[in-house]
PDB file of C-alpha atoms in Angstrom:
ATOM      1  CA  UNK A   1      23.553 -90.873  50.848  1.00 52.00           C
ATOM      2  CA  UNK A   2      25.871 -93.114  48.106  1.00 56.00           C
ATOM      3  CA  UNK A   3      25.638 -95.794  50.523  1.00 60.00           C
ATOM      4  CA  UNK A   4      21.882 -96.213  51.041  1.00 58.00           C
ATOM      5  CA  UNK A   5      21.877 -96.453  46.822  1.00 56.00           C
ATOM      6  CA  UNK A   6      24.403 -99.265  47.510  1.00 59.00           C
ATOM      7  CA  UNK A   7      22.759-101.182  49.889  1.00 63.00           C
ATOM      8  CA  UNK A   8      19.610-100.671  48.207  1.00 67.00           C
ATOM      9  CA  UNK A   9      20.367-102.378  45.020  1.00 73.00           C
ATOM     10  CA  UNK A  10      22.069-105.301  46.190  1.00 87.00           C
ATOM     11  CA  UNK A  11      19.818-108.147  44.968  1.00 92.00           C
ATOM     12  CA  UNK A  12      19.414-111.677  46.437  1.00 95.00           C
ATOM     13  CA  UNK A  13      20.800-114.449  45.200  1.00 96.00           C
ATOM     14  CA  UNK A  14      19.385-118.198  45.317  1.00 96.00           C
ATOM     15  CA  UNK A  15      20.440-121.877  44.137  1.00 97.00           C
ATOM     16  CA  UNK A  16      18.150-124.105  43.423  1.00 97.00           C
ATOM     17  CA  UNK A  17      16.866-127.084  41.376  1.00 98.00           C
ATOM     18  CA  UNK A  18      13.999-126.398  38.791  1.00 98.00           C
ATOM     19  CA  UNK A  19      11.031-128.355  39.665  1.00 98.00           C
ATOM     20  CA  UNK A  20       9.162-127.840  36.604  1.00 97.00           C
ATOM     21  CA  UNK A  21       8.916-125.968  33.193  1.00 96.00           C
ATOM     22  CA  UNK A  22       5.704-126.833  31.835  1.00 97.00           C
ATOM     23  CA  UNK A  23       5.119-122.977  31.551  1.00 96.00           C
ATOM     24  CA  UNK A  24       5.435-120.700  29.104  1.00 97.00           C
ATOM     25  CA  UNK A  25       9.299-118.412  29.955  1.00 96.00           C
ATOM     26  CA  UNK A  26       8.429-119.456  33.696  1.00 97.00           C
ATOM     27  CA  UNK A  27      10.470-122.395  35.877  1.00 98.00           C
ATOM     28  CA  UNK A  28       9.785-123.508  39.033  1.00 98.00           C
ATOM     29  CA  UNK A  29      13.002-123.663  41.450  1.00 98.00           C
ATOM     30  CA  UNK A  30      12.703-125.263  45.327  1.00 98.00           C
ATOM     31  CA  UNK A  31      15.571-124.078  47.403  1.00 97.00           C
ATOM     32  CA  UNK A  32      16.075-126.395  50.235  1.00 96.00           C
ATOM     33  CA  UNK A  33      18.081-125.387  53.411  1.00 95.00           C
ATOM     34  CA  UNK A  34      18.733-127.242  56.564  1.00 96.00           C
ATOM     35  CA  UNK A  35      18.184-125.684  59.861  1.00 97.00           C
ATOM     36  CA  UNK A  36      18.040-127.164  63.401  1.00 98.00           C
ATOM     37  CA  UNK A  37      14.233-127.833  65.032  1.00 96.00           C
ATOM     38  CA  UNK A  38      13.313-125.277  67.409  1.00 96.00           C
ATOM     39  CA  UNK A  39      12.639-127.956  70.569  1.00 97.00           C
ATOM     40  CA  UNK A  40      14.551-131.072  69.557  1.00 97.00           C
ATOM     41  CA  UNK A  41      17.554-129.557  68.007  1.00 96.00           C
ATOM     42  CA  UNK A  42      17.893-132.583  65.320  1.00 97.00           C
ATOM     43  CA  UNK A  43      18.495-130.902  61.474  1.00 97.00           C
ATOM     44  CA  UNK A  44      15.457-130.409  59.179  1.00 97.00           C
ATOM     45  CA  UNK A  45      15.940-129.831  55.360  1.00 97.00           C
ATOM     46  CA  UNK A  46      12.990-126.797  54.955  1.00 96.00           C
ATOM     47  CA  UNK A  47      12.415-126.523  50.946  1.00 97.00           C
ATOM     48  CA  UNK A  48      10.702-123.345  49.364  1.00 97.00           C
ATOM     49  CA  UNK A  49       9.524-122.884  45.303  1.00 97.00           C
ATOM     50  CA  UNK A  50      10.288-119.713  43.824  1.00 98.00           C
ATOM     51  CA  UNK A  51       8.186-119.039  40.456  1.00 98.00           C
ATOM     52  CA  UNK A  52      11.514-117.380  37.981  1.00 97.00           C
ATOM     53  CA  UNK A  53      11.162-115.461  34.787  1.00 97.00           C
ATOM     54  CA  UNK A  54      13.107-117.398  32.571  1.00 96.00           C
ATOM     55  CA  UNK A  55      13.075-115.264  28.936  1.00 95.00           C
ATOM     56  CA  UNK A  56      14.189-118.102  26.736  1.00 95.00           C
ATOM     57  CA  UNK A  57      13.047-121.106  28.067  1.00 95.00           C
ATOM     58  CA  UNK A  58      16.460-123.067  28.152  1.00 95.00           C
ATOM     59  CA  UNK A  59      15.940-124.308  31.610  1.00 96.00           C
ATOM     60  CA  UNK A  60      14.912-128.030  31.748  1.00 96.00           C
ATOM     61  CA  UNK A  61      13.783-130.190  35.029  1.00 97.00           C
ATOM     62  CA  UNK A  62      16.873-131.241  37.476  1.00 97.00           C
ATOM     63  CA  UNK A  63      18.982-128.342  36.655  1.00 97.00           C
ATOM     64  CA  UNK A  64      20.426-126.735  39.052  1.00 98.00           C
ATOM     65  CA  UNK A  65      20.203-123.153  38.565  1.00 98.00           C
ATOM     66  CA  UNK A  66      20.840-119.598  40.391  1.00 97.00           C
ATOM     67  CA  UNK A  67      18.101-117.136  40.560  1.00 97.00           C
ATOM     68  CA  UNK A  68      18.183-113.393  41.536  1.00 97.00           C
ATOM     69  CA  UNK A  69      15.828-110.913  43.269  1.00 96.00           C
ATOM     70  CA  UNK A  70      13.772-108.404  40.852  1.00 96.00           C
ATOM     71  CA  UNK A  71      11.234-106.493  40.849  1.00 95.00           C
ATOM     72  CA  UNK A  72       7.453-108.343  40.419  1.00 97.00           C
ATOM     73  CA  UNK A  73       6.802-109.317  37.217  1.00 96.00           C
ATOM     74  CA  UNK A  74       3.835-111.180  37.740  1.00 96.00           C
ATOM     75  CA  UNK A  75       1.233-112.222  40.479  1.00 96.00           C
ATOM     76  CA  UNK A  76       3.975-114.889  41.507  1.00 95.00           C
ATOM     77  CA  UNK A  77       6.942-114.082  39.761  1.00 97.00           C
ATOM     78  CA  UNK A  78       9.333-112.011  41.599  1.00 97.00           C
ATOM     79  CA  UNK A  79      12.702-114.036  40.578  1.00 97.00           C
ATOM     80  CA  UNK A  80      14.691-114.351  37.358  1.00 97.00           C
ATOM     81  CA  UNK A  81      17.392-117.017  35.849  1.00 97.00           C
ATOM     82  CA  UNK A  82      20.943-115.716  36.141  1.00 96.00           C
ATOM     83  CA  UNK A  83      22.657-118.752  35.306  1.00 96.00           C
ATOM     84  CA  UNK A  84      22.324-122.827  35.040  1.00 97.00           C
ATOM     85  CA  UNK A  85      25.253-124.168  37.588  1.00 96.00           C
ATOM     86  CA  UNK A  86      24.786-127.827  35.913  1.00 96.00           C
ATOM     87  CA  UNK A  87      22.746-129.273  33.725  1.00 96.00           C
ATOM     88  CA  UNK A  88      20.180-132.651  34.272  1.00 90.00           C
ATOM     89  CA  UNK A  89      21.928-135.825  33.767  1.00 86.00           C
TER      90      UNK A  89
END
């Protein structure tokens, strides 16, 4: 039984560059990952946008931040801001 608690709570976790802030305590993070092509077997970056709860608005485009699973907190918004790795230049 303890272990099914365990495994239930572990939360993913994603790093990505913010794409845009131009909302109000929301960012918008693409993940990009690189994975062969089915038929021709030559490496593809894939990218996906995750919509993140980000409570005080501190982070800017071109950060690269990490993002963690929660529960939804909007129509779109099932990610939140656990940390900025590095800042924008």
């Amino acid at each position: 039984m303890e272990q099914h608690s365990v495994e239930r709570n572990r939360r993913r976790i994603k790093q990505g560059r913010v794409q845009s802030d131009k909302m109000n305590k929301t960012i918008v993070v693409v993940t990009e990952t690189r994975v062969p092509h089915a038929t021709y077997k030559k490496i593809v970056r894939k990218s996906v946008s995750f919509k993140v709860h980000d409570e005080t608005n501190d982070a800017k485009i071109g950060d690269v931040v990490r993002i963690v699973e929660t529960r939804p907190l909007s129509k779109d918004k099932r990610w939140r801001l656990l940390e900025i790795v590095e800042r924008a230049k």
